[in-house]
mmCIF file of C-alpha atoms in Angstrom:
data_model
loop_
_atom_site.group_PDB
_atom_site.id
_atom_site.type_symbol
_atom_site.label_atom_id
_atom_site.label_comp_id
_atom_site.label_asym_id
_atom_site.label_seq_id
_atom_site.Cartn_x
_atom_site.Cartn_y
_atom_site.Cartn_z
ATOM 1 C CA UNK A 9 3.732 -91.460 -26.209
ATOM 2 C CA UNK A 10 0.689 -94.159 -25.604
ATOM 3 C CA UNK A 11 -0.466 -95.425 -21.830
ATOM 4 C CA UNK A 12 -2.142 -98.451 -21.609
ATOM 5 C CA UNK A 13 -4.905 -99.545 -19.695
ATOM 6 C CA UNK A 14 -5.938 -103.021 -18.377
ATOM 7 C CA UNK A 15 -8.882 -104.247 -17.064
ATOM 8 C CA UNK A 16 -10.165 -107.504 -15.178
ATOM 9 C CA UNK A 17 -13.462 -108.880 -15.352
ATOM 10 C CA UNK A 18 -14.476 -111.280 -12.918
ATOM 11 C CA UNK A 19 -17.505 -113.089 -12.137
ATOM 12 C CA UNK A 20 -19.141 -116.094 -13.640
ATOM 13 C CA UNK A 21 -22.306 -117.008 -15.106
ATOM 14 C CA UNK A 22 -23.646 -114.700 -18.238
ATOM 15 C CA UNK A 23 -23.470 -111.700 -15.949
ATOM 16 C CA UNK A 24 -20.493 -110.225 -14.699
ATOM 17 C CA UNK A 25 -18.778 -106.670 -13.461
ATOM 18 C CA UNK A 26 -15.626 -104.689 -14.389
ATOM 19 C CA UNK A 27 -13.362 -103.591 -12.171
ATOM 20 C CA UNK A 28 -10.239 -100.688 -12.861
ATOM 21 C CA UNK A 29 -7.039 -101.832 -11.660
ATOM 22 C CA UNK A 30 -5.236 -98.912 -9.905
ATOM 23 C CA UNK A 31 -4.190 -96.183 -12.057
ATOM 24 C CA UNK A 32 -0.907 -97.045 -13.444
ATOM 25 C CA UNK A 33 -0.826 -94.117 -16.362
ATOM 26 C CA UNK A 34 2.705 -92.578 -17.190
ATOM 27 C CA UNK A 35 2.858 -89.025 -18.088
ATOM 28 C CA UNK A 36 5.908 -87.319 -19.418
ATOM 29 C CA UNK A 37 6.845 -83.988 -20.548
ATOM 30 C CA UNK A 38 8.647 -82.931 -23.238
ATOM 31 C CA UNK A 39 12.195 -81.350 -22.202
ATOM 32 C CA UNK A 40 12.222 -78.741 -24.857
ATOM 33 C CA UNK A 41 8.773 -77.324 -23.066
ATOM 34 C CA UNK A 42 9.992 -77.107 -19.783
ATOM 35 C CA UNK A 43 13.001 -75.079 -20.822
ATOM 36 C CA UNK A 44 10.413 -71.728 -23.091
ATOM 37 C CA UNK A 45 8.282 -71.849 -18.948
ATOM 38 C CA UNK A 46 12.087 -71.426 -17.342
ATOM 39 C CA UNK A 47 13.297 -68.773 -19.907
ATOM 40 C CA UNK A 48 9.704 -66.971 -19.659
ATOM 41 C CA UNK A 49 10.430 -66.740 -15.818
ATOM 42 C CA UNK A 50 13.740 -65.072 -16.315
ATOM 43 C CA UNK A 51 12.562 -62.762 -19.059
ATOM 44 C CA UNK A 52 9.679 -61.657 -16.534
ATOM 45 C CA UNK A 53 12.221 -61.449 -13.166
ATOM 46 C CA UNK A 54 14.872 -58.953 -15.352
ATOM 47 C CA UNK A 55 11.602 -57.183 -16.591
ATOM 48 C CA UNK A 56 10.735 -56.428 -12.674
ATOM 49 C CA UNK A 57 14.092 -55.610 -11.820
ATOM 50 C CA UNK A 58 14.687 -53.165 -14.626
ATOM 51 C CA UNK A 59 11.238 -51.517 -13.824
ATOM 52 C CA UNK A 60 12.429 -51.043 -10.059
ATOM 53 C CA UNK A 61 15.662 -49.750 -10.528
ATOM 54 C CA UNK A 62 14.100 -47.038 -12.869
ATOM 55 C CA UNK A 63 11.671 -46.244 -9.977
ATOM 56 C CA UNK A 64 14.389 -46.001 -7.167
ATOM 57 C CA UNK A 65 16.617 -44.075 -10.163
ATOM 58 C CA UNK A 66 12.934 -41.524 -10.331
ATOM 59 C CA UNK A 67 12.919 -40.889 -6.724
ATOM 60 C CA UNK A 68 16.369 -40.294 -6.206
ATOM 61 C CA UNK A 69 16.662 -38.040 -9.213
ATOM 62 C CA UNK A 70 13.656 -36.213 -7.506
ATOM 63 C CA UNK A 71 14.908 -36.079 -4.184
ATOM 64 C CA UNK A 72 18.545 -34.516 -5.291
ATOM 65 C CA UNK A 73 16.639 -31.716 -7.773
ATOM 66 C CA UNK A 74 14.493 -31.159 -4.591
ATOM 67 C CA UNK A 75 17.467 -30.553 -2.336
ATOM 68 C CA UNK A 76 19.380 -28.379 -5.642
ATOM 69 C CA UNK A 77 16.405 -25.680 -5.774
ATOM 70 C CA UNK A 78 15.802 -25.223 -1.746
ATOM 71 C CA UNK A 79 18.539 -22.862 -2.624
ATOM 72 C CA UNK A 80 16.448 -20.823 -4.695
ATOM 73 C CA UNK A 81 13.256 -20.313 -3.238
ATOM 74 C CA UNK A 82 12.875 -17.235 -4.667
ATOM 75 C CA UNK A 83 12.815 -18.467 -7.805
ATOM 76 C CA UNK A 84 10.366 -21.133 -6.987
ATOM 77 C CA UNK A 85 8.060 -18.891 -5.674
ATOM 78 C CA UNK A 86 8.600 -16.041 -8.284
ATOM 79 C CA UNK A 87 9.193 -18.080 -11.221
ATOM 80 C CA UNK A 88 8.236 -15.863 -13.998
ATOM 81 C CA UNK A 89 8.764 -12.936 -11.886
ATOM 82 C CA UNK A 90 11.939 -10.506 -10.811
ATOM 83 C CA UNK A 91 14.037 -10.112 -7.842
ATOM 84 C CA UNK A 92 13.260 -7.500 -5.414
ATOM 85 C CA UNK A 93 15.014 -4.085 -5.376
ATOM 86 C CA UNK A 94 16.314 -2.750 -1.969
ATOM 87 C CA UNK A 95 14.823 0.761 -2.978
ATOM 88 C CA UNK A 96 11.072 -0.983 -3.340
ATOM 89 C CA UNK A 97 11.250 -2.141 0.176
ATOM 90 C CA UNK A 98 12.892 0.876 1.506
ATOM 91 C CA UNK A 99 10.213 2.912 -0.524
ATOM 92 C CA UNK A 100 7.602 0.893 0.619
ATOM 93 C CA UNK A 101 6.748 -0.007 -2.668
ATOM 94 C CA UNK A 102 6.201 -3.631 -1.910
ATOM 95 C CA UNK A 103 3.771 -2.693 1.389
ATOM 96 C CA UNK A 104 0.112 -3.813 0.873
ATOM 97 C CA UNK A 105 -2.311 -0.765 -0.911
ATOM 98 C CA UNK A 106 -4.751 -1.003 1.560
ATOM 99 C CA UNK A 107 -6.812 2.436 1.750
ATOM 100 C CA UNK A 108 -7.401 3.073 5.674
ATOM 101 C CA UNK A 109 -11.093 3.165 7.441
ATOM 102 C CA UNK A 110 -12.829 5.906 8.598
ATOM 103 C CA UNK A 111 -15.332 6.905 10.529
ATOM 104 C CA UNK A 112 -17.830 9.603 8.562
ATOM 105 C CA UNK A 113 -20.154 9.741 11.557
ATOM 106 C CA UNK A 114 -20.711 8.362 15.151
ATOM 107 C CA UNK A 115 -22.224 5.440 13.820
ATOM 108 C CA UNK A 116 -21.180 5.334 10.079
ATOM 109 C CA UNK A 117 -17.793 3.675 9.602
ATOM 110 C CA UNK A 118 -16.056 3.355 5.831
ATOM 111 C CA UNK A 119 -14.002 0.874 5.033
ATOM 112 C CA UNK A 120 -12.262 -0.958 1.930
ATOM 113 C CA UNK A 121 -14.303 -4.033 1.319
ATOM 114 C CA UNK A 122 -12.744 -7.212 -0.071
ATOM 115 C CA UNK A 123 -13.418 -6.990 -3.545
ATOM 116 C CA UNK A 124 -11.665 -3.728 -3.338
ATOM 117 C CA UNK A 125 -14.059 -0.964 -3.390
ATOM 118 C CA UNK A 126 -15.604 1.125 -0.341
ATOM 119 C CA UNK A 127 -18.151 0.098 2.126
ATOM 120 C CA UNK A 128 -20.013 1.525 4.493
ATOM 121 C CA UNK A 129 -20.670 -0.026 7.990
ATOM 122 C CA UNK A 130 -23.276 1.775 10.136
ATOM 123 C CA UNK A 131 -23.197 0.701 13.413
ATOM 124 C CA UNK A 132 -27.018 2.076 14.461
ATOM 125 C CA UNK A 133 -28.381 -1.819 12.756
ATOM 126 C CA UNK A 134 -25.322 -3.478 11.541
ATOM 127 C CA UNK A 135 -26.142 -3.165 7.826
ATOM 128 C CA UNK A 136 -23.483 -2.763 5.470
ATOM 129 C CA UNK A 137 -24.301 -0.683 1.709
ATOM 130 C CA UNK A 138 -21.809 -0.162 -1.051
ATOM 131 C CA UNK A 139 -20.394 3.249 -1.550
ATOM 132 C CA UNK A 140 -18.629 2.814 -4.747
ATOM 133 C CA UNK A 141 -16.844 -0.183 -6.719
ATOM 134 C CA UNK A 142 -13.417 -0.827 -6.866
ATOM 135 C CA UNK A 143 -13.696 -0.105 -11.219
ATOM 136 C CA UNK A 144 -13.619 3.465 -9.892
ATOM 137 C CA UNK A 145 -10.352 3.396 -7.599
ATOM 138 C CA UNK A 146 -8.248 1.663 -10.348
ATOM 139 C CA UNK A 147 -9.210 4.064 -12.903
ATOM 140 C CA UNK A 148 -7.089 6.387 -10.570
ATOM 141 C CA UNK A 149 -5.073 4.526 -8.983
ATOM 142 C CA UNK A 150 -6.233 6.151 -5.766
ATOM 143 C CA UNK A 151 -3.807 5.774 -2.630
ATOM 144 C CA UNK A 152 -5.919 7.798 -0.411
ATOM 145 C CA UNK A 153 -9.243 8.576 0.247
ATOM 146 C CA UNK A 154 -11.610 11.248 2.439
ATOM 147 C CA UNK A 155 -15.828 11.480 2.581
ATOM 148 C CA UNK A 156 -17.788 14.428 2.821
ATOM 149 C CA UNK A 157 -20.139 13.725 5.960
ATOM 150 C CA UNK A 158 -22.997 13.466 4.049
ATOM 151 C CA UNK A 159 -21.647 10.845 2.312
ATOM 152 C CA UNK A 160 -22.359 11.823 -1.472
ATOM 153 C CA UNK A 161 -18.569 13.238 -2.168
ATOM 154 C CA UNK A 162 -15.543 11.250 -1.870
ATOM 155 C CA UNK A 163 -12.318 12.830 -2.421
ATOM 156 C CA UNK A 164 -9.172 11.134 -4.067
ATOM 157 C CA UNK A 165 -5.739 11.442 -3.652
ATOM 158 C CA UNK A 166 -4.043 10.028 -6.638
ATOM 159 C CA UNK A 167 -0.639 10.189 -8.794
ATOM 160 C CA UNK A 168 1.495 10.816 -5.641
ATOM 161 C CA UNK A 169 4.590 12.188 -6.064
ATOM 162 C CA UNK A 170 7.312 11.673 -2.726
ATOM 163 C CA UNK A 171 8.938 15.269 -1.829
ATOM 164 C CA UNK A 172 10.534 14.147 1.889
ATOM 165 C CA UNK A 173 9.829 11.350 3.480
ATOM 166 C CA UNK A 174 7.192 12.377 5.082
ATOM 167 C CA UNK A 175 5.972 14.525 2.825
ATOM 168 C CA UNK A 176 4.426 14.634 -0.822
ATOM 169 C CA UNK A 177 2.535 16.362 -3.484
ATOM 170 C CA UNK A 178 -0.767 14.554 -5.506
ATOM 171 C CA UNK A 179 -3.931 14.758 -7.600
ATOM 172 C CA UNK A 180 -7.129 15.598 -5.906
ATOM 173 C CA UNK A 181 -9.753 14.306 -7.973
ATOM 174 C CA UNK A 182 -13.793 14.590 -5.876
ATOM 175 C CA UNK A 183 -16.054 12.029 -7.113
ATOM 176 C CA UNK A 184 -20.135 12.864 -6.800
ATOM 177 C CA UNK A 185 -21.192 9.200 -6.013
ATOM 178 C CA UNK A 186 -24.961 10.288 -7.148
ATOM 179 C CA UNK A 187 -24.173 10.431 -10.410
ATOM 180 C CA UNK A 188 -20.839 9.023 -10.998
ATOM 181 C CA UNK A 189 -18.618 12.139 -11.916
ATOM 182 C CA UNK A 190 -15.376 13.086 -11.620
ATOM 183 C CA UNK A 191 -13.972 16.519 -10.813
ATOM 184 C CA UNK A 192 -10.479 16.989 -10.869
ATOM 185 C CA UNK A 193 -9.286 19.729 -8.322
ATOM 186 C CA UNK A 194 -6.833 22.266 -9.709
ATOM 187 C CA UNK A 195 -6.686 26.206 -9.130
ATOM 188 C CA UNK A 196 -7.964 28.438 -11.446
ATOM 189 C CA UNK A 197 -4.750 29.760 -12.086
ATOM 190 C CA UNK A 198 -3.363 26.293 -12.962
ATOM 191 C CA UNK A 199 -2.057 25.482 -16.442
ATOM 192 C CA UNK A 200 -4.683 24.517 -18.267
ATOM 193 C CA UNK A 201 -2.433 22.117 -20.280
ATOM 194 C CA UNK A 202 -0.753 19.986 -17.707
ATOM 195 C CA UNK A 203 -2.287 19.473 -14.125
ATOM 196 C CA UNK A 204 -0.279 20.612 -10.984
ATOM 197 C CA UNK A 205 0.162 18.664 -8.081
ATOM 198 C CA UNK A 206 -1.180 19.923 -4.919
ATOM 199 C CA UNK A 207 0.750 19.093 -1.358
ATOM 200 C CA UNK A 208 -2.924 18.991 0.510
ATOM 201 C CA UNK A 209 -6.406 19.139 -0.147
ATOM 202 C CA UNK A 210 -9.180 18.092 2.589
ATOM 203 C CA UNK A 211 -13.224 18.655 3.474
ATOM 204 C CA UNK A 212 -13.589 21.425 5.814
ATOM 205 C CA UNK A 213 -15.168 20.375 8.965
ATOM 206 C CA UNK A 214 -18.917 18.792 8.389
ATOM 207 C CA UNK A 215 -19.217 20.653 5.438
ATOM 208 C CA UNK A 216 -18.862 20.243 1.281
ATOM 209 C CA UNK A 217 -16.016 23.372 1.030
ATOM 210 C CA UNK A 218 -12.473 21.936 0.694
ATOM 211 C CA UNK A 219 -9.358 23.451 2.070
ATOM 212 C CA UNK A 220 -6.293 23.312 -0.139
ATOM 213 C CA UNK A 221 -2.853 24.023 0.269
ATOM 214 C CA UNK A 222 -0.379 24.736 -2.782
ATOM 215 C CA UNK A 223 2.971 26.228 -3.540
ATOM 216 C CA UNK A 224 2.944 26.868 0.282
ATOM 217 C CA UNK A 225 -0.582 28.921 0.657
ATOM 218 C CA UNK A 226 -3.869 28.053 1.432
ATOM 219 C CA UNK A 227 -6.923 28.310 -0.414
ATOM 220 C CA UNK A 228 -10.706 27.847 -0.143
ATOM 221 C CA UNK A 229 -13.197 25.859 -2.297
ATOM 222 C CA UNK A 230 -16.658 26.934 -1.258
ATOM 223 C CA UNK A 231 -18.144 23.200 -3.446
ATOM 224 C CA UNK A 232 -16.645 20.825 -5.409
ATOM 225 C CA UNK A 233 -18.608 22.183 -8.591
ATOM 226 C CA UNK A 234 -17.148 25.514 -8.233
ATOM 227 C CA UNK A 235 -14.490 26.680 -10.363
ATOM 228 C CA UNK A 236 -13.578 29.941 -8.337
ATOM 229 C CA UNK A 237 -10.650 29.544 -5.140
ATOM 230 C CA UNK A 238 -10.195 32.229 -2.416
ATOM 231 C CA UNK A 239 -6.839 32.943 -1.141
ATOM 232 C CA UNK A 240 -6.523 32.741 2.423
ATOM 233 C CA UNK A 241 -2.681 33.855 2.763
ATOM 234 C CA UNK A 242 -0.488 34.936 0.392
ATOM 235 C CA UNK A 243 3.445 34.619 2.053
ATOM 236 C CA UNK A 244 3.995 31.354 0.760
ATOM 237 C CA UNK A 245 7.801 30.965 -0.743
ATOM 238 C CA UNK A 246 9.361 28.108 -2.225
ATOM 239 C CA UNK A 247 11.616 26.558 0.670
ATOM 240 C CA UNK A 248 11.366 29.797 2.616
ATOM 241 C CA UNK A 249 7.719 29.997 3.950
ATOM 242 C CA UNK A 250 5.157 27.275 4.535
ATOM 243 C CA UNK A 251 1.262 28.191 5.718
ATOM 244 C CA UNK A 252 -0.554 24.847 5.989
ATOM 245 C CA UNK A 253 1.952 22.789 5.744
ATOM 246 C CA UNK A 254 5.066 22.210 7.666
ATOM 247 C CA UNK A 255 8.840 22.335 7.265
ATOM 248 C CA UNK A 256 11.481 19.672 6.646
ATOM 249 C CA UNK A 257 12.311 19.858 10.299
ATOM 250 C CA UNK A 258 8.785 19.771 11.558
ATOM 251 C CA UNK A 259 7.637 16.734 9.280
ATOM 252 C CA UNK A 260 10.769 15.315 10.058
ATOM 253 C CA UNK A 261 11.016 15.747 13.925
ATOM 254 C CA UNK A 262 8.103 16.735 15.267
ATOM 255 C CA UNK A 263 4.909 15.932 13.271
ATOM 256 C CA UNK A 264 5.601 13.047 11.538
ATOM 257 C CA UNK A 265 2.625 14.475 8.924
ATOM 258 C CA UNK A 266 2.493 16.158 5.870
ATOM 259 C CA UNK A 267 -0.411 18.942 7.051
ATOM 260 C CA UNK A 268 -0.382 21.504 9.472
ATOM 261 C CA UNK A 269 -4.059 22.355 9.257
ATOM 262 C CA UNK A 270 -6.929 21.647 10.430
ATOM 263 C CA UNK A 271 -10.557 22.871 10.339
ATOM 264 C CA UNK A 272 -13.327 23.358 13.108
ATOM 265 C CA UNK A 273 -16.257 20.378 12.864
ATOM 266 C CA UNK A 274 -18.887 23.397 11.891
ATOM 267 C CA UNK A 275 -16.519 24.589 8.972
ATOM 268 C CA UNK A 276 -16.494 28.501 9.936
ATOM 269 C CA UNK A 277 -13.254 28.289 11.286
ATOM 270 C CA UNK A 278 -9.762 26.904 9.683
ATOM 271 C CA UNK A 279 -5.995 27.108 12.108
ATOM 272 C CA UNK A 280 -3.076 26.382 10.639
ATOM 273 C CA UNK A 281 0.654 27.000 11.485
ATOM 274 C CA UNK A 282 2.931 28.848 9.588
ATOM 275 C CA UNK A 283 6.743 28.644 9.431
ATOM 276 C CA UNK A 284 9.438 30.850 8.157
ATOM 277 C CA UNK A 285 12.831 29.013 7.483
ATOM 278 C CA UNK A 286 14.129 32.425 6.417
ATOM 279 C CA UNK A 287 17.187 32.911 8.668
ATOM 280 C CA UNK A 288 17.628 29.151 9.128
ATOM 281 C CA UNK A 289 21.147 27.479 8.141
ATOM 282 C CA UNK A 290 20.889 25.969 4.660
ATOM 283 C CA UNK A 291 22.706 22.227 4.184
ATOM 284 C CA UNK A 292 24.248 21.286 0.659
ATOM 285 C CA UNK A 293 24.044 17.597 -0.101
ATOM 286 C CA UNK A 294 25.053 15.346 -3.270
ATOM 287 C CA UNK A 295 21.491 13.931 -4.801
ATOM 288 C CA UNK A 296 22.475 10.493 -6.006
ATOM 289 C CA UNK A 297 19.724 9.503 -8.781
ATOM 290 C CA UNK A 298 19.110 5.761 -10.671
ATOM 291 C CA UNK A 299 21.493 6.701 -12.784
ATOM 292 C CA UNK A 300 22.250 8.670 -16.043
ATOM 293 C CA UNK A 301 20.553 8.197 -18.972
ATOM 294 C CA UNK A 302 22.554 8.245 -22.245
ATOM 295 C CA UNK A 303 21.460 9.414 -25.736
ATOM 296 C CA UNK A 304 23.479 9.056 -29.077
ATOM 297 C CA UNK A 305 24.776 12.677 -28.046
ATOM 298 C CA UNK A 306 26.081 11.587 -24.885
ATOM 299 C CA UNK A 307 25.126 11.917 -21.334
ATOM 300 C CA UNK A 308 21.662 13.763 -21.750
ATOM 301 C CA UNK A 309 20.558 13.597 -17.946
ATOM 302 C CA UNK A 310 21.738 13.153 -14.564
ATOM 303 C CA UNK A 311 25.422 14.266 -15.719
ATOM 304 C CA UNK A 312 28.636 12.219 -14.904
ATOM 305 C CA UNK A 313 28.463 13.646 -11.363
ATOM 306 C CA UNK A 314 25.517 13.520 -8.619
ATOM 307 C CA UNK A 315 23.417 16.985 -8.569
ATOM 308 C CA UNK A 316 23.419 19.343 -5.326
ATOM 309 C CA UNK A 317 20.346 19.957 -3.380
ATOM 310 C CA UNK A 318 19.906 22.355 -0.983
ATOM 311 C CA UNK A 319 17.413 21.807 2.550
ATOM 312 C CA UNK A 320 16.894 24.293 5.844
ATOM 313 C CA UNK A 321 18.753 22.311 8.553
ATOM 314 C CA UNK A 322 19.257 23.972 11.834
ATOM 315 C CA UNK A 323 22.078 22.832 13.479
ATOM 316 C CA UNK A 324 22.908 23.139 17.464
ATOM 317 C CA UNK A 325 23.492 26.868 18.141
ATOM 318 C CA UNK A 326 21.817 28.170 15.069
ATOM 319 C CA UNK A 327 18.840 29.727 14.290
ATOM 320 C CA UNK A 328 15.259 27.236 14.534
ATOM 321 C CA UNK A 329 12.249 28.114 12.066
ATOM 322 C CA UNK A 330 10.071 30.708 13.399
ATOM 323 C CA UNK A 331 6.708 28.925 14.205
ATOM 324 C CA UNK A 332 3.551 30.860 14.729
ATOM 325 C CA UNK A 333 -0.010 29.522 14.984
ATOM 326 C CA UNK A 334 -3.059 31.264 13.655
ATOM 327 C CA UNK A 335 -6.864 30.773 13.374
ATOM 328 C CA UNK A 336 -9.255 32.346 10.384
ATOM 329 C CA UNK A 337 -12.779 33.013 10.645
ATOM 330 C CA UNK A 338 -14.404 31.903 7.390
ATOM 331 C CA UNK A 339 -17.783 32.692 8.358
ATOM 332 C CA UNK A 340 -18.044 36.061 6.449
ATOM 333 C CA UNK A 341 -15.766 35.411 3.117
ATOM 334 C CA UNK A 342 -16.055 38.438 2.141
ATOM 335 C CA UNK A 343 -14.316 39.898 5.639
ATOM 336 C CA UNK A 344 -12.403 37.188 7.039
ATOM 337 C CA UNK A 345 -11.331 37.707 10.320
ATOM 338 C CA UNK A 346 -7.565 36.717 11.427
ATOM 339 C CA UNK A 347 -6.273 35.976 14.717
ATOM 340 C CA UNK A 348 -2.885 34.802 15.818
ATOM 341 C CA UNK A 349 -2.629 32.214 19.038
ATOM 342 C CA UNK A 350 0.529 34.002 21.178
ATOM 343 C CA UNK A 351 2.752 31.736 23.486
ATOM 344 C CA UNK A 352 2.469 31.528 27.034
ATOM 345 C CA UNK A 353 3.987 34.617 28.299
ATOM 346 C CA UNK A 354 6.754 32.292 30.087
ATOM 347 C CA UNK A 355 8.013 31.534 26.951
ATOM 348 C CA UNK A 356 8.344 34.827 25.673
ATOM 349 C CA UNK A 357 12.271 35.786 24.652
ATOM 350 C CA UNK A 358 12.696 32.290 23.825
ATOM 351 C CA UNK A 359 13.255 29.502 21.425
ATOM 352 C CA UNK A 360 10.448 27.124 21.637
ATOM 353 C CA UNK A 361 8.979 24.703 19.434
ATOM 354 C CA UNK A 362 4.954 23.949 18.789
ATOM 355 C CA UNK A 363 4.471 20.405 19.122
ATOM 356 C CA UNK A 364 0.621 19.779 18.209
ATOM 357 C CA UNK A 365 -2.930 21.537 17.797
ATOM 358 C CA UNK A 366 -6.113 20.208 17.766
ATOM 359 C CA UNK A 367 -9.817 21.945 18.137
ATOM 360 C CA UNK A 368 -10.883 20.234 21.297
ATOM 361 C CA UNK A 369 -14.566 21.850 21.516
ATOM 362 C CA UNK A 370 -16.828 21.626 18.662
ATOM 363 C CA UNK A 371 -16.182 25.021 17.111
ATOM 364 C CA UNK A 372 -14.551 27.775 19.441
ATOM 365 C CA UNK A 373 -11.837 25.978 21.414
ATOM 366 C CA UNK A 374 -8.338 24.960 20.877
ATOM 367 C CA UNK A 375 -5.500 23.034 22.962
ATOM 368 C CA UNK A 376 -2.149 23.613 21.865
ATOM 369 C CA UNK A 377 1.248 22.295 22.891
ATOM 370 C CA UNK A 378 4.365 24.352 23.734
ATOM 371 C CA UNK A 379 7.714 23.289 24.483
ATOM 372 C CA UNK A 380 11.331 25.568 24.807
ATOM 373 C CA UNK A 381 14.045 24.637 22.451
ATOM 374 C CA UNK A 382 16.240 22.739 25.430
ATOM 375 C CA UNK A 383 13.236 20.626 26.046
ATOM 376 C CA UNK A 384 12.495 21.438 29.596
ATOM 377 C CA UNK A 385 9.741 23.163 29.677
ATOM 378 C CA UNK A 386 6.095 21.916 27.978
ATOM 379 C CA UNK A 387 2.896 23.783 28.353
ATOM 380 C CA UNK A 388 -0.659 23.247 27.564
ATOM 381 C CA UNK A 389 -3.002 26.244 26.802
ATOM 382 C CA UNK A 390 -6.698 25.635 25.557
ATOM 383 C CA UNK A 391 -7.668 29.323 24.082
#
């Protein structure tokens, strides 16, 4: 469509001026044009409302599978893992390995550093060295640990097998940190082609001679390198008689530890207990295992029924284990001297139990702690 515009001149004479009348111009729109702007709008509005109902539909989804899984944290968290077993916790499988510090000296301290290996810490001008990497304590999966006082052996105790629950027999294995060797420790008269546990194995006093204990006797290792044991008793019996180590009941009730041995800080001098379970009660009980394992043949192991153990449990008004405490003189291995600590003579004629032992001067002096059977009556001797 065409505007038009006027215009007025006015003025006379050859010269003149033009002047624009107000602006009268008409515009105009074409229908069809303003209906695409209105259908563009509505196209863009359902656009925005589709896109925000998918968002609120996103975060509600989320929200409900949020509140679905709470219920299964444990999967959440162990994913592409496994459920715990009761036994693992009871077992203490699941506890942290953490290998416990000790002090070597009165100003040396060893402990597990953080990248897993041992440290050690001395005190005298807070400097801290690196005793061995943690490559070497995976190797054998070590879950205990004891230094010689000079600080170039460390023994391991690895491959632990649970006997009670408070005791248990291993793998003693000494590693010479100077040049990065392993010696297993077995007996001479070991089988040569499959290792034998041993239920304890230790440094004696300050020294490099180890003190071991197996199939209930105790034996001495003059140095790590040597391949020749002496045999320090010889009464040991399967179940029967224990020299070193104690008893079900005494682990059990009393100790709460797997040794009953310890050596003088000077190494001439070792006292142990010994116990003889041989006139005490014995206790049948069912041994429930994992269960049985079955072959093409059949049931191959662990049998239809649960096996029978057998354990020395006194009972009230029965017989106790005979306990008797005695101290060797290793000085001279060729003549060792024996000496057996006697009771308090008030305690003669009765039952009475032997509660702990420890050398309380450096070489020559022991306390030891009596008490009767009925439990009133303790005594402290130092001898």
């Amino acid at each position: 469509m065409h505007a038009s515009t006027t215009t007025d001149r006015g003025g006379g004479g050859g010269g003149g001026s033009w002047r624009l009348p107000p602006d009268e111009t008409l515009q105009v729109q074409d229908p069809k044009s303003k209906e695409d702007d209105l259908d563009g709008q509505e196209g863009h509005n359902w656009r925005s409302i589709i896109f925000s109902l998918l968002v609120i539909g996103f975060v509600i989804t989320g929200i409900v599978t949020a509140i679905y899984l709470l219920g299964y944290v444990d999967e959440l968290l162990y994913w592409s893992g496994r459920r715990m077993i009761l036994d693992e916790y009871i077992q203490g499988d699941l506890a942290p390995n953490r290998l416990t510090p000790t002090w070597v000296t009165r100003s040396k301290f060893v402990f597990q550093s953080d990248d897993g290996g041992l440290a050690v810490l001395d005190t005298a001008n807070d400097s801290v060295i690196t005793l061995l990497t943690n490559h070497t304590l995976r190797q054998l999966n070590v879950k205990g640990y004891q230094c010689s006082s000079d600080l170039r052996y460390v023994l391991f105790k690895h491959n632990v097998k649970q006997v009670y629950r408070k005791s248990f027999a291993a793998f003693y294995t000494v590693y010479d940190v100077t040049n990065d060797h392993h010696m297993p420790v077995t007996l001479k008269d070991s089988p040569k082609v499959q290792r034998t546990r041993l239920q304890f194995a230790a440094w004696l006093g300050n020294t490099t001679a180890l003190v071991i204990v197996a199939d209930n006797d105790i034996y001495l290792r003059q140095s790590p390198s040597d391949e020749e044991d002496i045999r320090l008793t010889n009464t040991g019996q399967t179940d029967t008689i224990y020299n070193g180590v104690p008893d079900w009941l005494y682990q059990e009730e009393i100790f709460s530890s797997p040794e009953a041995i310890w050596g003088s800080f000077d190494g001439t001098h070792i006292m142990y207990m010994s116990f003889n379970d041989t006139n005490v009660n014995v206790m049948s009980y069912p041994w429930f295992s994992a269960g049985p394992m079955i072959a093409s043949s059949g049931v191959t192991s662990g049998g239809i029924f649960p096996e029978t153990h057998t354990l020395r449990y006194p009972t009230p008004g029965t017989l106790n284990p005979e306990v008797e405490l005695w101290i060797l003189d290793v000085t001279n291995i060729t003549d060792i001297q024996r000496s057996r600590v006697k009771p308090p003579l008030s305690l003669e004629g009765q039952e009475y139990y032997l509660t702990s032992a420890e050398w309380v001067a450096p070489n020559h002096q022991v306390s030891v702690v009596w008490i009767t059977r009925a439990q009133n009556l303790s005594i402290i001797s130092i001898c």
